XYZ file of C-alpha atoms in Angstrom:
416
model
C 233.070 164.462 44.087
C 230.055 165.011 46.041
C 228.886 161.547 44.810
C 231.935 159.802 45.717
C 231.686 161.097 49.326
C 228.169 160.144 49.604
C 229.132 156.534 48.667
C 231.850 156.362 51.021
C 229.699 157.617 53.967
C 227.005 155.273 52.803
C 229.281 152.240 52.653
C 230.789 153.271 56.045
C 227.504 153.435 57.814
C 226.301 150.296 56.046
C 229.343 148.515 57.229
C 229.005 149.920 60.675
C 225.207 148.778 60.938
C 226.153 145.395 59.828
C 228.844 145.096 62.211
C 226.405 146.343 65.223
C 223.688 144.063 63.912
C 225.868 141.005 63.995
C 227.190 141.966 67.627
C 223.389 142.537 68.841
C 222.735 139.044 67.409
C 225.739 137.300 68.635
C 224.774 138.688 72.040
C 221.059 137.731 71.682
C 222.238 134.042 70.846
C 224.534 134.135 73.920
C 221.435 135.090 76.081
C 219.404 132.626 74.503
C 222.005 129.676 75.154
C 222.278 130.905 78.422
C 218.564 130.898 79.125
C 218.314 127.454 77.426
C 221.056 126.061 79.923
C 219.529 127.381 82.807
C 215.947 126.222 81.675
C 217.662 122.639 80.995
C 218.933 122.610 84.770
C 215.615 123.333 86.050
C 214.239 120.004 86.149
C 217.500 118.432 87.135
C 217.120 120.797 90.282
C 213.496 120.304 90.834
C 214.189 116.383 90.693
C 217.278 116.639 93.189
C 215.112 119.265 95.387
C 212.422 116.616 95.546
C 214.838 113.587 95.997
C 216.307 115.479 98.891
C 212.970 116.133 100.190
C 211.818 112.600 100.110
C 214.938 111.434 101.934
C 214.250 114.015 104.510
C 210.800 112.720 105.103
C 212.010 109.286 105.409
C 214.238 110.512 107.938
C 211.930 112.479 109.872
C 209.394 109.446 109.811
C 212.381 106.904 111.165
C 213.100 109.621 113.836
C 209.303 109.613 114.878
C 208.856 105.696 114.929
C 211.931 105.575 117.322
C 210.893 108.343 119.157
C 207.309 106.427 119.486
C 209.197 103.097 120.367
C 211.342 104.942 123.163
C 208.057 106.444 124.593
C 206.119 102.995 124.524
C 208.976 101.513 126.584
C 209.135 104.457 129.107
C 205.205 104.347 129.502
C 205.729 100.669 129.700
C 208.267 101.112 132.525
C 206.436 103.667 134.306
C 203.569 101.393 134.621
C 205.347 98.725 135.964
C 206.673 100.919 138.649
C 203.383 102.335 139.357
C 201.836 99.102 139.618
C 204.428 97.717 141.753
C 203.968 100.488 144.411
C 200.453 101.327 144.194
C 199.469 98.835 147.047
C 202.265 100.307 149.294
C 201.106 103.908 148.561
C 197.415 103.027 149.165
C 198.099 100.966 152.162
C 200.647 103.097 154.234
C 198.174 105.717 155.177
C 195.289 103.123 156.459
C 197.924 100.717 158.177
C 197.197 101.927 161.837
C 193.591 102.249 161.233
C 193.329 98.428 159.624
C 195.350 97.192 162.241
C 193.336 98.638 164.871
C 189.854 97.404 163.316
C 191.509 93.858 163.109
C 192.419 94.227 166.872
C 188.982 95.263 167.720
C 187.335 92.564 165.644
C 189.533 89.803 167.281
C 188.672 90.924 170.869
C 184.793 91.233 169.673
C 185.197 87.775 168.368
C 186.633 86.594 171.448
C 183.926 88.149 173.487
C 181.301 86.569 171.606
C 182.914 82.824 171.539
C 183.464 83.381 175.207
C 179.654 84.375 175.829
C 178.546 81.643 173.721
C 180.553 79.071 175.520
C 179.451 80.227 178.776
C 175.915 80.212 177.697
C 176.070 76.571 176.435
C 178.006 75.397 179.682
C 175.210 76.964 181.612
C 172.720 75.246 179.544
C 174.457 71.967 179.585
C 174.521 72.062 183.344
C 170.623 72.515 183.760
C 170.050 69.377 181.219
C 169.053 66.019 182.837
C 169.225 63.750 179.642
C 172.908 63.807 179.086
C 174.508 60.327 178.299
C 176.809 58.678 180.527
C 180.145 60.693 180.811
C 179.102 64.124 179.871
C 177.207 65.390 183.116
C 177.711 68.774 184.053
C 180.049 67.473 186.864
C 182.721 66.287 184.962
C 182.935 69.371 182.862
C 183.792 67.534 179.442
C 183.050 70.158 177.023
C 186.422 70.723 175.465
C 186.096 68.232 172.569
C 182.933 69.954 171.338
C 184.727 73.761 171.722
C 187.739 72.277 169.735
C 185.517 71.044 166.989
C 184.139 74.587 166.984
C 187.385 76.058 166.917
C 188.606 73.942 164.109
C 185.750 74.708 161.873
C 185.993 78.252 162.419
C 189.588 78.015 161.739
C 188.593 76.433 158.393
C 185.929 78.798 157.493
C 188.313 81.705 158.122
C 190.897 80.153 155.844
C 188.277 79.609 153.189
C 187.231 83.367 153.422
C 190.768 84.287 153.285
C 191.256 82.511 149.958
C 188.113 83.726 148.523
C 189.234 87.464 149.548
C 192.660 86.895 147.934
C 191.060 85.389 144.694
C 188.687 88.865 144.657
C 191.754 91.068 145.164
C 193.385 89.225 142.243
C 190.423 89.726 140.160
C 190.520 93.471 141.095
C 194.170 93.912 140.228
C 193.667 92.154 136.671
C 190.815 94.514 135.992
C 192.651 97.671 136.942
C 195.470 96.716 135.045
C 193.311 96.088 131.951
C 191.686 99.523 132.510
C 194.919 101.204 132.872
C 196.095 99.514 129.321
C 193.219 100.668 127.695
C 193.547 104.264 128.767
C 197.039 103.809 127.714
C 195.933 102.835 124.144
C 193.567 105.504 123.823
C 195.956 108.130 125.316
C 198.540 107.166 122.540
C 195.966 106.937 119.682
C 194.836 110.567 120.643
C 198.532 111.551 120.684
C 199.143 109.828 117.009
C 196.089 111.697 115.921
C 197.063 114.787 117.141
C 200.631 114.612 115.712
C 199.256 113.347 112.533
C 196.756 116.391 112.039
C 199.556 118.825 113.243
C 202.071 117.202 110.679
C 199.230 117.358 107.899
C 198.279 121.192 108.564
C 202.399 121.666 108.496
C 202.301 120.249 105.186
C 199.326 121.789 103.765
C 200.904 125.220 104.840
C 204.285 124.462 103.160
C 202.447 122.928 100.235
C 200.320 126.376 99.719
C 203.450 128.364 100.161
C 205.369 126.500 97.640
C 202.482 126.826 95.329
C 202.275 130.617 96.053
C 206.108 130.717 95.062
C 205.632 128.687 91.873
C 202.716 130.906 90.960
C 204.871 134.034 91.499
C 207.639 132.628 89.677
C 205.252 131.698 86.581
C 203.807 135.113 86.728
C 207.249 136.553 86.725
C 208.300 134.417 83.760
C 205.254 135.363 81.831
C 205.980 138.872 82.240
C 209.359 138.683 81.262
C 208.548 136.376 78.156
C 205.940 139.588 77.307
C 208.794 141.933 77.420
C 211.128 139.901 75.640
C 208.629 139.194 73.177
C 207.946 142.762 72.503
C 211.547 143.704 72.464
C 212.236 140.893 70.000
C 209.133 141.957 67.770
C 210.686 145.320 66.933
C 213.752 143.430 65.583
C 212.719 140.288 63.913
C 209.874 138.198 63.422
C 211.745 134.703 63.434
C 213.042 135.483 66.748
C 209.572 136.397 67.883
C 208.197 133.158 66.772
C 211.076 131.161 68.655
C 210.651 133.124 71.672
C 206.766 132.269 71.540
C 207.373 128.606 71.201
C 209.871 128.514 73.777
C 207.316 130.169 76.123
C 204.801 127.532 75.093
C 207.109 124.988 75.833
C 208.056 126.673 79.305
C 204.339 126.565 80.071
C 203.761 123.192 79.262
C 206.632 122.342 81.364
C 205.569 124.186 84.100
C 202.017 122.696 84.081
C 203.557 119.144 84.017
C 205.721 120.034 86.895
C 202.681 121.472 88.711
C 200.633 118.213 87.819
C 203.713 115.784 89.157
C 203.597 118.085 92.315
C 200.099 117.328 93.090
C 200.732 113.807 92.324
C 203.489 113.576 94.657
C 201.188 115.073 97.480
C 198.200 112.788 96.655
C 200.755 109.961 97.031
C 201.982 111.356 100.288
C 198.515 111.438 101.810
C 197.808 108.063 100.658
C 200.834 106.849 102.376
C 200.005 108.551 105.697
C 196.200 106.838 105.432
C 197.943 103.469 104.958
C 200.252 104.090 107.894
C 197.283 105.228 110.151
C 195.692 101.839 109.344
C 198.393 99.742 110.073
C 198.737 101.431 113.287
C 195.112 100.673 114.401
C 195.403 97.027 113.236
C 198.637 96.954 115.162
C 196.620 98.261 118.396
C 193.740 95.922 117.601
C 195.815 92.978 117.372
C 197.656 93.933 120.631
C 194.309 94.385 122.396
C 192.905 90.703 121.207
C 196.255 89.069 122.326
C 195.771 90.636 125.626
C 192.179 89.505 126.332
C 192.876 86.129 124.871
C 196.006 85.820 127.411
C 193.779 86.978 130.214
C 191.023 84.427 129.189
C 193.577 81.779 129.110
C 194.927 82.511 132.449
C 191.256 82.674 134.012
C 190.245 79.396 132.584
C 193.631 77.974 133.827
C 192.658 79.062 137.234
C 189.040 77.799 137.298
C 190.339 74.441 135.948
C 193.053 73.970 138.606
C 190.190 75.059 141.145
C 187.953 72.485 139.897
C 190.799 69.946 140.102
C 191.512 70.700 143.468
C 188.018 70.487 144.798
C 187.535 66.988 143.292
C 190.899 65.883 144.914
C 189.869 67.352 148.041
C 186.569 65.860 147.866
C 187.761 62.411 146.962
C 190.420 62.681 149.828
C 187.508 63.523 152.208
C 185.547 60.722 151.208
C 188.549 58.241 151.538
C 189.437 59.414 154.803
C 185.831 59.272 156.258
C 185.403 55.891 155.198
C 188.646 54.586 156.683
C 187.803 56.515 159.695
C 184.469 54.802 159.944
C 185.693 51.359 159.013
C 188.281 51.885 161.950
C 185.963 53.347 164.664
C 182.952 51.046 164.515
C 182.738 48.914 167.641
C 180.630 46.010 167.636
C 178.296 45.807 170.870
C 176.674 42.841 172.404
C 173.317 43.405 171.117
C 174.776 43.392 167.520
C 174.494 47.084 166.884
C 176.428 50.469 167.963
C 175.668 52.367 170.933
C 174.666 55.929 171.354
C 178.288 56.839 172.198
C 180.046 55.205 169.650
C 177.588 56.651 167.079
C 178.385 60.233 168.644
C 182.011 59.292 168.812
C 182.349 58.272 165.168
C 180.382 61.227 163.852
C 182.558 63.690 165.811
C 185.746 61.805 164.369
C 184.404 62.164 161.008
C 184.039 65.816 161.499
C 186.996 66.338 162.613
C 188.839 64.401 160.160
C 187.074 66.222 157.645
C 187.799 69.579 158.922
C 191.682 68.399 159.346
C 192.083 67.158 155.660
C 190.216 70.468 154.576
C 192.703 72.491 156.433
C 195.619 70.092 155.143
C 194.577 70.634 151.333
C 194.261 74.251 151.816
C 197.662 74.469 153.360
C 199.297 72.163 150.774
C 197.611 74.162 147.809
C 198.710 77.601 149.226
C 202.314 75.898 149.734
C 202.362 75.175 146.072
C 201.185 78.257 144.833
C 203.940 80.175 146.989
C 206.600 77.635 145.694
C 205.482 78.414 142.063
C 205.676 82.229 142.380
C 208.591 83.965 141.624
C 210.204 86.116 144.697
C 208.954 89.374 142.876
C 205.378 87.959 142.634
C 205.513 87.389 146.448
C 206.588 90.897 147.056
C 204.092 92.183 144.547
C 201.275 90.241 146.818
C 202.567 92.010 149.781
C 202.375 95.271 148.124
C 206.083 95.912 148.818
C 209.798 95.480 147.416
C 212.949 94.300 149.057
C 211.242 92.355 151.777
C 209.629 95.733 153.351
C 206.432 93.849 154.560
C 203.634 95.485 156.407
C 203.072 92.722 158.458
C 204.741 89.457 159.182
C 204.003 86.455 156.900
C 201.261 84.044 157.968
C 202.211 80.646 159.217
C 200.334 77.605 158.028
C 197.647 76.080 159.905
C 199.336 72.722 160.300
C 202.445 74.584 162.161
C 199.969 76.461 164.807
C 196.728 74.814 164.847
C 195.704 76.028 168.568
C 196.466 79.650 168.326
C 195.309 83.021 166.596
C 198.857 83.734 166.022
C 198.363 83.500 162.028
C 195.611 86.311 162.430
C 197.271 88.696 165.039
C 201.145 88.787 165.054
C 200.981 90.182 168.435
C 198.702 87.584 170.019
C 200.681 84.587 171.204
C 198.369 83.373 173.901
C 197.337 79.732 173.285
C 193.572 78.517 173.386
C 194.416 75.875 175.666
C 195.557 78.610 178.141
C 192.547 80.931 177.499
C 189.489 80.414 179.971
C 185.958 80.646 178.230
């Protein structure tokens, strides 16, 4: 009877142990299957995160490019506005001072001219070898004085033209210097932004590496704990977990290598982008220099052609004047008065030709320029000139009105 009870208890304990063992194994298999599913989902999750990160980086790069274009356009507009108003801002504080300087210089010049004419007339009154018709009694000194005035007007026009060319060259040099400063500033800002971006990415990558190392360490500890727990139950399951751990380590190592390859590729793309930006800046600078050189060359060629035309016209006018002004004398030659009048006529015609050519050239230049360019030459916009426009020499040959707008007195009415 005792043997029967023992057998029953043994069979019952054995059945309970088998049932519990089966339940434990089933639960362990469920845990293993769940872990396997999670591990299989990890690569997909990492790939999805990588894709999302790549798209985010592309969007950020595109946004930075658009912001850069907007900033460049803003700088260009600001530079244009500054260039159009720079002469106005610089000239306004000195307007009264410059006007007084011009007025004082004009008064001093008139005094010197009057003193020179007085000395000349006094000297001519004392001369006894004057030719017939030029003695001190008749006061016929106006032709010589008119000739000096015309020569002085021609020299003043030439000096004004040279000063205008010098101002144009200075403005072009200032524009080139400002463009170089803008290029250097943009390059420095791009370098600073790239450095900050690189530092931020380095910090993010280091943080990701630390988190990944922490995950690997946690996984390693968990694997060790699970392995120790499984060792007490079955060697087969221990071997399976060991293989699984090795497989996970290999996958983690491969992921880390892929991550470092991605970082390296990103750095190479940044370097290529910097090189492309530098090449673009160099190309823009070279195009600007070539355009400036072509403009200077065109100006030189136009100036040379104009000088040749003026010289040919002067020679032609002088020859025609000589042919018209020669008067034969009774002894077969020119008299002293004819020679002197012919020389005076040639000089007057030469000065008039120079004045006409200069006026025609200035009118052509003004007609070719747009209205905005004329406003920029005056340093103002909207026809807010600081002084009245100058009249041509052909319209007003006997006044100083083109030099001083307030002076309306004719030279013929002035008493030298």
